[in-house]
PDB file of C-alpha atoms in Angstrom:
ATOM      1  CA  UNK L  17       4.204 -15.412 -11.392  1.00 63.00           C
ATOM      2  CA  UNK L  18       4.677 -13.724  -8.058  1.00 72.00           C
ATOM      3  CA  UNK L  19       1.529 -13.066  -6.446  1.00 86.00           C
ATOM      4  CA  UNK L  20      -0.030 -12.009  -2.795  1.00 92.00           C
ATOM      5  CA  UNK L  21      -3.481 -13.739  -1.794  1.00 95.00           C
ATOM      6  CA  UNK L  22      -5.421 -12.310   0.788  1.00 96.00           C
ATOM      7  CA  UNK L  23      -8.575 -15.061   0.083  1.00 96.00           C
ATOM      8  CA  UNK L  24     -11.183 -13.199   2.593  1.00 95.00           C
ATOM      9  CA  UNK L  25     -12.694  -9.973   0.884  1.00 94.00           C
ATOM     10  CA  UNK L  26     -14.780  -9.375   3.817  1.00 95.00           C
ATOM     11  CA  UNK L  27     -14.954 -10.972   7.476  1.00 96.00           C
ATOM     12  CA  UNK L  28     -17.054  -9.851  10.044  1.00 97.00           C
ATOM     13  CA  UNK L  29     -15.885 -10.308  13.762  1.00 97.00           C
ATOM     14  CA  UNK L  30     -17.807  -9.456  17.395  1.00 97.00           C
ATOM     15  CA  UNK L  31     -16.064  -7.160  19.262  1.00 96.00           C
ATOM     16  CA  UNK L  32     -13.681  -8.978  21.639  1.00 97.00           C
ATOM     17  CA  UNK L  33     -14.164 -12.150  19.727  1.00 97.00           C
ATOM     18  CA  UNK L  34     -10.071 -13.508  18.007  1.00 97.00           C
ATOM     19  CA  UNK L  35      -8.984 -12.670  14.483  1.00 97.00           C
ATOM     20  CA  UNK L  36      -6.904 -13.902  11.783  1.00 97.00           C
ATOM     21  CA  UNK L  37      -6.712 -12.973   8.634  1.00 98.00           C
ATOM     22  CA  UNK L  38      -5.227 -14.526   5.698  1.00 98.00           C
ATOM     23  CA  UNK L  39      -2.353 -14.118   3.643  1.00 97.00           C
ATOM     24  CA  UNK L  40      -0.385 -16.540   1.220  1.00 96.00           C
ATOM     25  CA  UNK L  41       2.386 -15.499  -1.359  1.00 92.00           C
ATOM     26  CA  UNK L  42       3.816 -17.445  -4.167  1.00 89.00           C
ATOM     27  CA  UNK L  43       7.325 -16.301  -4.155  1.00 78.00           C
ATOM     28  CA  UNK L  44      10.755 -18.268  -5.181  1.00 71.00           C
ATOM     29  CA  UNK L  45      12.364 -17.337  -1.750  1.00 76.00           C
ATOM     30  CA  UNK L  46      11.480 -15.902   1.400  1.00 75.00           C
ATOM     31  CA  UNK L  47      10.446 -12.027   1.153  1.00 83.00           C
ATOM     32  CA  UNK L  48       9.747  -9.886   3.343  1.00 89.00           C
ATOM     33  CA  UNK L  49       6.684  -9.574   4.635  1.00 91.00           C
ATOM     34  CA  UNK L  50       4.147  -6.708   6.041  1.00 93.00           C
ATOM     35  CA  UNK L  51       0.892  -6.252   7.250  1.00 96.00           C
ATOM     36  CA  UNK L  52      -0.938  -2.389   6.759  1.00 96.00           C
ATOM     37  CA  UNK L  53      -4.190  -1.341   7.653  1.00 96.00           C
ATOM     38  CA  UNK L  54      -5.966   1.289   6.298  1.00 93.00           C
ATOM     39  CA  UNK L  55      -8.695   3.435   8.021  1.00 91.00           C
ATOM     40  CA  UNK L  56     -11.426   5.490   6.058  1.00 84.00           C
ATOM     41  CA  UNK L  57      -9.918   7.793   3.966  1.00 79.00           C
ATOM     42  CA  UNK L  58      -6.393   7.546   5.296  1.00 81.00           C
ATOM     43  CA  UNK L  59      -3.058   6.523   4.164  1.00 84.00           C
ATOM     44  CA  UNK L  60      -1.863   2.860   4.858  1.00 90.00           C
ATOM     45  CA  UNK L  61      -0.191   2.433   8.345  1.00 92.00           C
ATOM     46  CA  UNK L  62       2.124  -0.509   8.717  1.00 92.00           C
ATOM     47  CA  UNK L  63       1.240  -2.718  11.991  1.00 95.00           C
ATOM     48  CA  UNK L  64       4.157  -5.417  11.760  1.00 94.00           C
ATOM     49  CA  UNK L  65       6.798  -6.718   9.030  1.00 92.00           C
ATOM     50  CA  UNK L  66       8.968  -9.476   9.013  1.00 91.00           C
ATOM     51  CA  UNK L  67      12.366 -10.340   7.927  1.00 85.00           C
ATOM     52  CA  UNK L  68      14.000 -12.895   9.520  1.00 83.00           C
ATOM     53  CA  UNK L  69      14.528 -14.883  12.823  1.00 86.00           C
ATOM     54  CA  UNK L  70      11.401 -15.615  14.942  1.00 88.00           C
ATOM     55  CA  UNK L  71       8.549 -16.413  13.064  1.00 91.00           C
ATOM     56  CA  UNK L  72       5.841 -14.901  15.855  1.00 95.00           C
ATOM     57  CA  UNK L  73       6.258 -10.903  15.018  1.00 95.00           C
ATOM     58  CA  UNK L  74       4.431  -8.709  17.262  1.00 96.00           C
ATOM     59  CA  UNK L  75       3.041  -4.774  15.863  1.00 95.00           C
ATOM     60  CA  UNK L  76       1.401  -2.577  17.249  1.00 95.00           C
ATOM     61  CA  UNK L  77      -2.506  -2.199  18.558  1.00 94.00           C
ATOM     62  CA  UNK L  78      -2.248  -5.900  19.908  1.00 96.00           C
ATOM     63  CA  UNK L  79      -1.367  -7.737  16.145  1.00 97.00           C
ATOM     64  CA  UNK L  80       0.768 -10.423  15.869  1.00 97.00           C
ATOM     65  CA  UNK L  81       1.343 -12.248  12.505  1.00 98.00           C
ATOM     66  CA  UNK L  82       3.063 -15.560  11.955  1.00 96.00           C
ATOM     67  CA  UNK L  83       5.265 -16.924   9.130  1.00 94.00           C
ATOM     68  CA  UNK L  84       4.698 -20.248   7.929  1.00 94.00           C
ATOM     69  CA  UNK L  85       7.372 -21.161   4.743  1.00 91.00           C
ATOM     70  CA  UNK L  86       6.189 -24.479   4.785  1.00 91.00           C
ATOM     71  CA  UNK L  87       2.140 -22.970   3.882  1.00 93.00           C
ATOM     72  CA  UNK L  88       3.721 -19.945   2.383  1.00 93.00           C
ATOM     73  CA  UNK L  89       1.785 -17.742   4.836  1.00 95.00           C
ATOM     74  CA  UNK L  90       1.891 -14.547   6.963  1.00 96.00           C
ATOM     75  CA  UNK L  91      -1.723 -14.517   8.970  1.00 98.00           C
ATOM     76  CA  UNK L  92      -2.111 -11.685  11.311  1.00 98.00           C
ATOM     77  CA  UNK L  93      -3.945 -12.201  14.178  1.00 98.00           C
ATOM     78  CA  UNK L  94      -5.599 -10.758  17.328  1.00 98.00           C
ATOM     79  CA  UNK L  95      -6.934 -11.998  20.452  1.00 97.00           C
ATOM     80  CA  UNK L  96      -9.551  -9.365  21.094  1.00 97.00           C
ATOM     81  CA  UNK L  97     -10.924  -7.557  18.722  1.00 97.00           C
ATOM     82  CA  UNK L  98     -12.152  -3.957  19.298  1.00 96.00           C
ATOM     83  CA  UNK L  99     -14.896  -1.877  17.262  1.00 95.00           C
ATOM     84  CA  UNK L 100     -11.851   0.389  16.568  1.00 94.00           C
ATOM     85  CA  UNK L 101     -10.154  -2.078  14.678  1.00 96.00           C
ATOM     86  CA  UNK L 102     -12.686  -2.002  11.688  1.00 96.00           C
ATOM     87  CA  UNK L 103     -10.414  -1.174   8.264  1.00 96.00           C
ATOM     88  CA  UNK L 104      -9.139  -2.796   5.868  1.00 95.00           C
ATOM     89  CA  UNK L 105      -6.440  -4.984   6.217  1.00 97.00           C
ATOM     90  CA  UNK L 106      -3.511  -5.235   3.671  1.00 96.00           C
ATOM     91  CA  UNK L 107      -0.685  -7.934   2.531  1.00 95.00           C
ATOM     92  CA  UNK L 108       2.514  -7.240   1.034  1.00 92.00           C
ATOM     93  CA  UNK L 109       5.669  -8.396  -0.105  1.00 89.00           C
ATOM     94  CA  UNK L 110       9.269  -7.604  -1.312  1.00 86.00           C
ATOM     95  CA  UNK L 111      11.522  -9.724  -2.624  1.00 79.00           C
ATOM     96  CA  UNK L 112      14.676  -8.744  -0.987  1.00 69.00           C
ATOM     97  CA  UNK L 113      16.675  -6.050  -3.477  1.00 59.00           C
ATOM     98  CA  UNK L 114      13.418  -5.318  -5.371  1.00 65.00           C
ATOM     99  CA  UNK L 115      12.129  -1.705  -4.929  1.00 64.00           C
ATOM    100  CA  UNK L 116       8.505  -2.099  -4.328  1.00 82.00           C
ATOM    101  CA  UNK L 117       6.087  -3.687  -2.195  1.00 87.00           C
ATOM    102  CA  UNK L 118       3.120  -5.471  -4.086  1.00 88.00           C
ATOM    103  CA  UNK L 119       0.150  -5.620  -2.254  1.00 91.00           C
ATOM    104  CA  UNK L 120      -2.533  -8.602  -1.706  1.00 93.00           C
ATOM    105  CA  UNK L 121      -6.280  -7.016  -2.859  1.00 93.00           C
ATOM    106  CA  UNK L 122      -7.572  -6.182   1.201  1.00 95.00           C
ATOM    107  CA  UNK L 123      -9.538  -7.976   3.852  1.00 96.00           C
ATOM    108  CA  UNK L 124     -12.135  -5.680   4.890  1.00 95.00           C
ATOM    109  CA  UNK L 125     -12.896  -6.295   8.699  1.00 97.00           C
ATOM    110  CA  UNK L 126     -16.483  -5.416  10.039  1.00 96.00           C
ATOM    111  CA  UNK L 127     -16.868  -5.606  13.789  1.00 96.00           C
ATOM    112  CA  UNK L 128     -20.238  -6.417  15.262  1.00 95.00           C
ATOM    113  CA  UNK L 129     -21.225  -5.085  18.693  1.00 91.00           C
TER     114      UNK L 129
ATOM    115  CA  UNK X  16       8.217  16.909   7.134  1.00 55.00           C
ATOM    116  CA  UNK X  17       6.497  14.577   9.795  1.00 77.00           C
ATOM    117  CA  UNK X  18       4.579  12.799   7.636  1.00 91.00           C
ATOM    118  CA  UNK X  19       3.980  12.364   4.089  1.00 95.00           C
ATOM    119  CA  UNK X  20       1.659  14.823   2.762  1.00 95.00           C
ATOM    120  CA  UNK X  21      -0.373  15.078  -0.215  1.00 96.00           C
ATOM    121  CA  UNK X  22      -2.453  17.387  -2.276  1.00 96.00           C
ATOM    122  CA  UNK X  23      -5.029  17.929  -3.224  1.00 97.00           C
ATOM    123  CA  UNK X  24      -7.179  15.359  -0.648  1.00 95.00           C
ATOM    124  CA  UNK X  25      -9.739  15.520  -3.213  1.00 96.00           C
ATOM    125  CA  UNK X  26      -9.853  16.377  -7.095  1.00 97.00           C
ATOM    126  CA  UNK X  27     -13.168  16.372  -9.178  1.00 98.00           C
ATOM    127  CA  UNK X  28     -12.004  17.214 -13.031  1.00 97.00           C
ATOM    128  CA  UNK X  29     -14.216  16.485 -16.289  1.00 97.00           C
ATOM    129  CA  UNK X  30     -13.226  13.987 -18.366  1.00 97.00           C
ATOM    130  CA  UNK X  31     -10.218  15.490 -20.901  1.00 97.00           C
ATOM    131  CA  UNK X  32      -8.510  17.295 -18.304  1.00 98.00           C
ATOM    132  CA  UNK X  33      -4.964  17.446 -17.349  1.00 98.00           C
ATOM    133  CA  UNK X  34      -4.647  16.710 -13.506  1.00 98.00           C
ATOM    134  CA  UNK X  35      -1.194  16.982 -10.932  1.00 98.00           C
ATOM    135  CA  UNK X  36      -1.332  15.572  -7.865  1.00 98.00           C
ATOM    136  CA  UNK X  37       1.334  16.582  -5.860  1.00 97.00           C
ATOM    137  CA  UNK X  38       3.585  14.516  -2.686  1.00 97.00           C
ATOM    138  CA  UNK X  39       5.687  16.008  -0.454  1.00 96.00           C
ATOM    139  CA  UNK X  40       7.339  12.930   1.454  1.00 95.00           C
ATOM    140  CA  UNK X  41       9.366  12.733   4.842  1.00 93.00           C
ATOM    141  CA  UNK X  42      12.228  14.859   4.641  1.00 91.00           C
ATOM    142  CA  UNK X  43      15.541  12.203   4.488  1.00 89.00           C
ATOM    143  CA  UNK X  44      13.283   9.214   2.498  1.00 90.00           C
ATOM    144  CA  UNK X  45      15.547   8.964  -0.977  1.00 90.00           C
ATOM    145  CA  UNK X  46      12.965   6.764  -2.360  1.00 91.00           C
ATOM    146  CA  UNK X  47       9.656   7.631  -3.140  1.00 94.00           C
ATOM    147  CA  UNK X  48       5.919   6.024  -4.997  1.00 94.00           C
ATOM    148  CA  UNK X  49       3.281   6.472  -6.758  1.00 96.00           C
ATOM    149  CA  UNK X  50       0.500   3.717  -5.975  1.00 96.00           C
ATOM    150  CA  UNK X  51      -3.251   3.382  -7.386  1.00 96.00           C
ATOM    151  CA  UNK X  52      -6.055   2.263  -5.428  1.00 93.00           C
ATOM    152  CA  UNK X  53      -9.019   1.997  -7.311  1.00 91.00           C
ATOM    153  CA  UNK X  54     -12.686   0.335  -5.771  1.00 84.00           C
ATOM    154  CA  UNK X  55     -12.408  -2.762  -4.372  1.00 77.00           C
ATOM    155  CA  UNK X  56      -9.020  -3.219  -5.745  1.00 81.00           C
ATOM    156  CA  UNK X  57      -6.035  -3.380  -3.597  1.00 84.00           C
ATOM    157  CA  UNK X  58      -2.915  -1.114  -4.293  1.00 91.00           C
ATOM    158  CA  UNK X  59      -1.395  -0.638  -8.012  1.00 92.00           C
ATOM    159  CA  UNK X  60       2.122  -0.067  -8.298  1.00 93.00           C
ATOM    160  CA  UNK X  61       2.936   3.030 -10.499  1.00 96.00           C
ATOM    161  CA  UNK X  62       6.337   4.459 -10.444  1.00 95.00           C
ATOM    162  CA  UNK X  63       8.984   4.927  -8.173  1.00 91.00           C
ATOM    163  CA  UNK X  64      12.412   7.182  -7.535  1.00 92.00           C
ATOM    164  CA  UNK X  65      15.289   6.431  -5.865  1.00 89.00           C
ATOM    165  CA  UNK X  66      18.147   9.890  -5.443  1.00 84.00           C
ATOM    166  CA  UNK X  67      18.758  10.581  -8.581  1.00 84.00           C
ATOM    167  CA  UNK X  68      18.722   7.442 -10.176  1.00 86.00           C
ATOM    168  CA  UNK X  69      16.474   6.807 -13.380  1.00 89.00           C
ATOM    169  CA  UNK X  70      12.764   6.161 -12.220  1.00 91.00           C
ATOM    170  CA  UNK X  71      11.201   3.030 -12.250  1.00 91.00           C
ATOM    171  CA  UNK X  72       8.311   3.380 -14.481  1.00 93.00           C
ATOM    172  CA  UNK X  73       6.824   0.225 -14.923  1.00 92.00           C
ATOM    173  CA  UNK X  74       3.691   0.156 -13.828  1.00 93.00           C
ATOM    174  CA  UNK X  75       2.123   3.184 -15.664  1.00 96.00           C
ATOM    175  CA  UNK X  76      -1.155   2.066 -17.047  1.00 95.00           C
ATOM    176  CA  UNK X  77      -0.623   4.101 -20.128  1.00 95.00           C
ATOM    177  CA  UNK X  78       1.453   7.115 -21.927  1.00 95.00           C
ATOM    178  CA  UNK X  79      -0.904   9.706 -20.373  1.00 97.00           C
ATOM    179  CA  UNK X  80       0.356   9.411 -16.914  1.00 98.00           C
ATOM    180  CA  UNK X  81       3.840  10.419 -15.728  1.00 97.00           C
ATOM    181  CA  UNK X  82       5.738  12.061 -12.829  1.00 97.00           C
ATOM    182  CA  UNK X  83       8.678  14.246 -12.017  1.00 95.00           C
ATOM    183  CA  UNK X  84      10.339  14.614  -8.970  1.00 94.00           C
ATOM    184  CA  UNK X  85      13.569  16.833  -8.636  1.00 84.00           C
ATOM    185  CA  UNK X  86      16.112  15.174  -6.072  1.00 80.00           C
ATOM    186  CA  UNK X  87      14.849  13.947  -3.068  1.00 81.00           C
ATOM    187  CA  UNK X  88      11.651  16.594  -3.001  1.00 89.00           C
ATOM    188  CA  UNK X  89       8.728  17.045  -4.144  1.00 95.00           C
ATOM    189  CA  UNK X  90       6.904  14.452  -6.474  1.00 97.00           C
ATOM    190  CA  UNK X  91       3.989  15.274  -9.108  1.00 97.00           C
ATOM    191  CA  UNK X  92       1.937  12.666 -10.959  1.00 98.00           C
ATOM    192  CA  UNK X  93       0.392  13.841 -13.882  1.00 98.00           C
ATOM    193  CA  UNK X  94      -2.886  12.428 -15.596  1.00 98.00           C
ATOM    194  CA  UNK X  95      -3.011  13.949 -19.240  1.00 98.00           C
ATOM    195  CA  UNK X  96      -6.392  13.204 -21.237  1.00 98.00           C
ATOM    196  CA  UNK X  97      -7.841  12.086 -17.985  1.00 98.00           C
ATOM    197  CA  UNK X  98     -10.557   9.227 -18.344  1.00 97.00           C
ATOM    198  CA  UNK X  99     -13.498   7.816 -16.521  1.00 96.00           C
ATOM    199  CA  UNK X 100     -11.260   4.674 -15.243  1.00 95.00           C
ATOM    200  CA  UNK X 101      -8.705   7.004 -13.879  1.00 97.00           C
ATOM    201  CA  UNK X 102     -11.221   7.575 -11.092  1.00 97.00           C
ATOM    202  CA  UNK X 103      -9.471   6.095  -7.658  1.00 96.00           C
ATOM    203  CA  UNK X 104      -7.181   7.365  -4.779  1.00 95.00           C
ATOM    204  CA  UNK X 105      -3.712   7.817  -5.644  1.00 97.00           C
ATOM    205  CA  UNK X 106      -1.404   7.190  -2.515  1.00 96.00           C
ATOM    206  CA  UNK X 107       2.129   8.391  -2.224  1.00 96.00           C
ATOM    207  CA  UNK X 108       4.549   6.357   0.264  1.00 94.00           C
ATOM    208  CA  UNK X 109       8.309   7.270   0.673  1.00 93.00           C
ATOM    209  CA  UNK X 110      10.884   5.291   2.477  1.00 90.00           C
ATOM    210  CA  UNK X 111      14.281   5.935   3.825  1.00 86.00           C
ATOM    211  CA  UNK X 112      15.796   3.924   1.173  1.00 77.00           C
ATOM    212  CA  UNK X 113      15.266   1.727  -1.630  1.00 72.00           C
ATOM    213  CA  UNK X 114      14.811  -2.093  -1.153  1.00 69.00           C
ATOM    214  CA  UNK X 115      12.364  -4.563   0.167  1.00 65.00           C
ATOM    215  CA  UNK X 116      13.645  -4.408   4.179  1.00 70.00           C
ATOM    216  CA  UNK X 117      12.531  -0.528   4.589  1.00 73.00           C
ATOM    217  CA  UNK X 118       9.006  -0.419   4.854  1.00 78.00           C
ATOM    218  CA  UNK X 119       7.102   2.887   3.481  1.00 88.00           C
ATOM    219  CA  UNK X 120       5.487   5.663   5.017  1.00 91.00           C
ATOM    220  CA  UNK X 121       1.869   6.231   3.176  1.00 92.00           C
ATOM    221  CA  UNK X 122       0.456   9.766   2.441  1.00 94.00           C
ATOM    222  CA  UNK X 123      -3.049   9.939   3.048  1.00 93.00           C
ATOM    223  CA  UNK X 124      -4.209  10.236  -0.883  1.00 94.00           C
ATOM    224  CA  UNK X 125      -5.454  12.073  -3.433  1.00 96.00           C
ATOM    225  CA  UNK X 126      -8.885  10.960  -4.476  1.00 95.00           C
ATOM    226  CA  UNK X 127      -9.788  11.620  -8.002  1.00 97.00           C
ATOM    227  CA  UNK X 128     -12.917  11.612  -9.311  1.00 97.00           C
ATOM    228  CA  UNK X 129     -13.661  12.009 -13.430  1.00 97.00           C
ATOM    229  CA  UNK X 130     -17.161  13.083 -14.600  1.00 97.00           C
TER     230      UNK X 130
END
């Protein structure tokens, strides 16, 4: 079955300490790929997606995420992590000429002064 | 609009009740959905529309939810018989087309609560 993984529930980072979260899909082919984050009571916000082409994507607030076909993986990473940063972090995938996204369960990143 | 907006932010209705929560997405998106985010869950698909086209209602948990929405306007999900479990925040995202390559544009929710 197609599935998202996001294996951290929780990870707790000092500020301006590195990230990466995880992500791992079990797709037949390549989809495409996002990252979201989602800040107390708000909507999702998309930071980065990928398609195609170069596997280093850059978003926005500093992310980065890299695709790995051969580990079936799409971490997202930061060098320096501010207190802002602290949300929850979410997967997802589409399969190219599906309709919907389906999301890993969240990372929930805590920053610690 | 600028954004995808939804109402009401918040909804507090006793069990039994009918409930509509409403989305109003970004004026141009043709496709349009209906996610559930319950505790410490990540986000459940619901249903999605595309134009005109016949929804895609596949992931509604049961025959007492459903949704309307008339073109490419406004959306309502409806909770009929509403039940403890129903309890979570029900996001709306719309995109400027159908398809995995567009990504979506996320309202900020409706959170229901069920006493």
């Amino acid at each position: 079955a197609q599935s998202v993984t996001q294996p951290d529930i929780h990870i707790t980072v000092s500020e301006g300490a590195s990230l990466e979260l995880r992500c791992n899909y079990s797709y037949g082919a390549t989809p495409y790929l996002f990252w979201y984050v989602q800040s107390p009571g708000q909507g999702l916000q998309l930071l980065l997606k990928y398609f195609s082409g170069d596997t280093l994507v850059q978003g926005i607030k500093g992310f980065e995420a890299e695709f790995k076909r051969s580990q079936s993986s799409f971490n997202l990473r930061k060098p320096s992590v501010h207190w802002s940063d602290a949300a929850e972090y979410f997967c997802a995938v589409a399969l190219s000429g599906y309709s919907t996204l389906t999301f890993g369960k969240g990372t929930m990143l805590l920053v610690s002064p | 609009g600028a954004g995808v907006s939804q109402s009401p932010s918040n909804k507090v209705t006793e069990k039994g009740k009918d409930v509509e929560l409403r989305c109003d997405p970004i004026s141009g998106h043709t496709a349009l959905y209906w996610y559930r985010q319950r505790l410490g869950q990540g986000l459940e698909f619901l249903i999605y529309f595309q134009g005109n086209s016949a929804p895609d209602k596949s992931g509604l948990p049961s025959d007492r939810f459903s949704a309307e929405r008339t073109g490419e306007s406004v959306s309502t999900l409806t909770i009929q018989r509403t039940q403890q479990e129903d309890s979570a925040v029900y996001l709306c995202a719309s995109s400027q087309r159908a398809g995995g390559s567009y990504g979506y544009t996320f309202g900020s929710g409706t959170r229901l609560t069920v006493v």
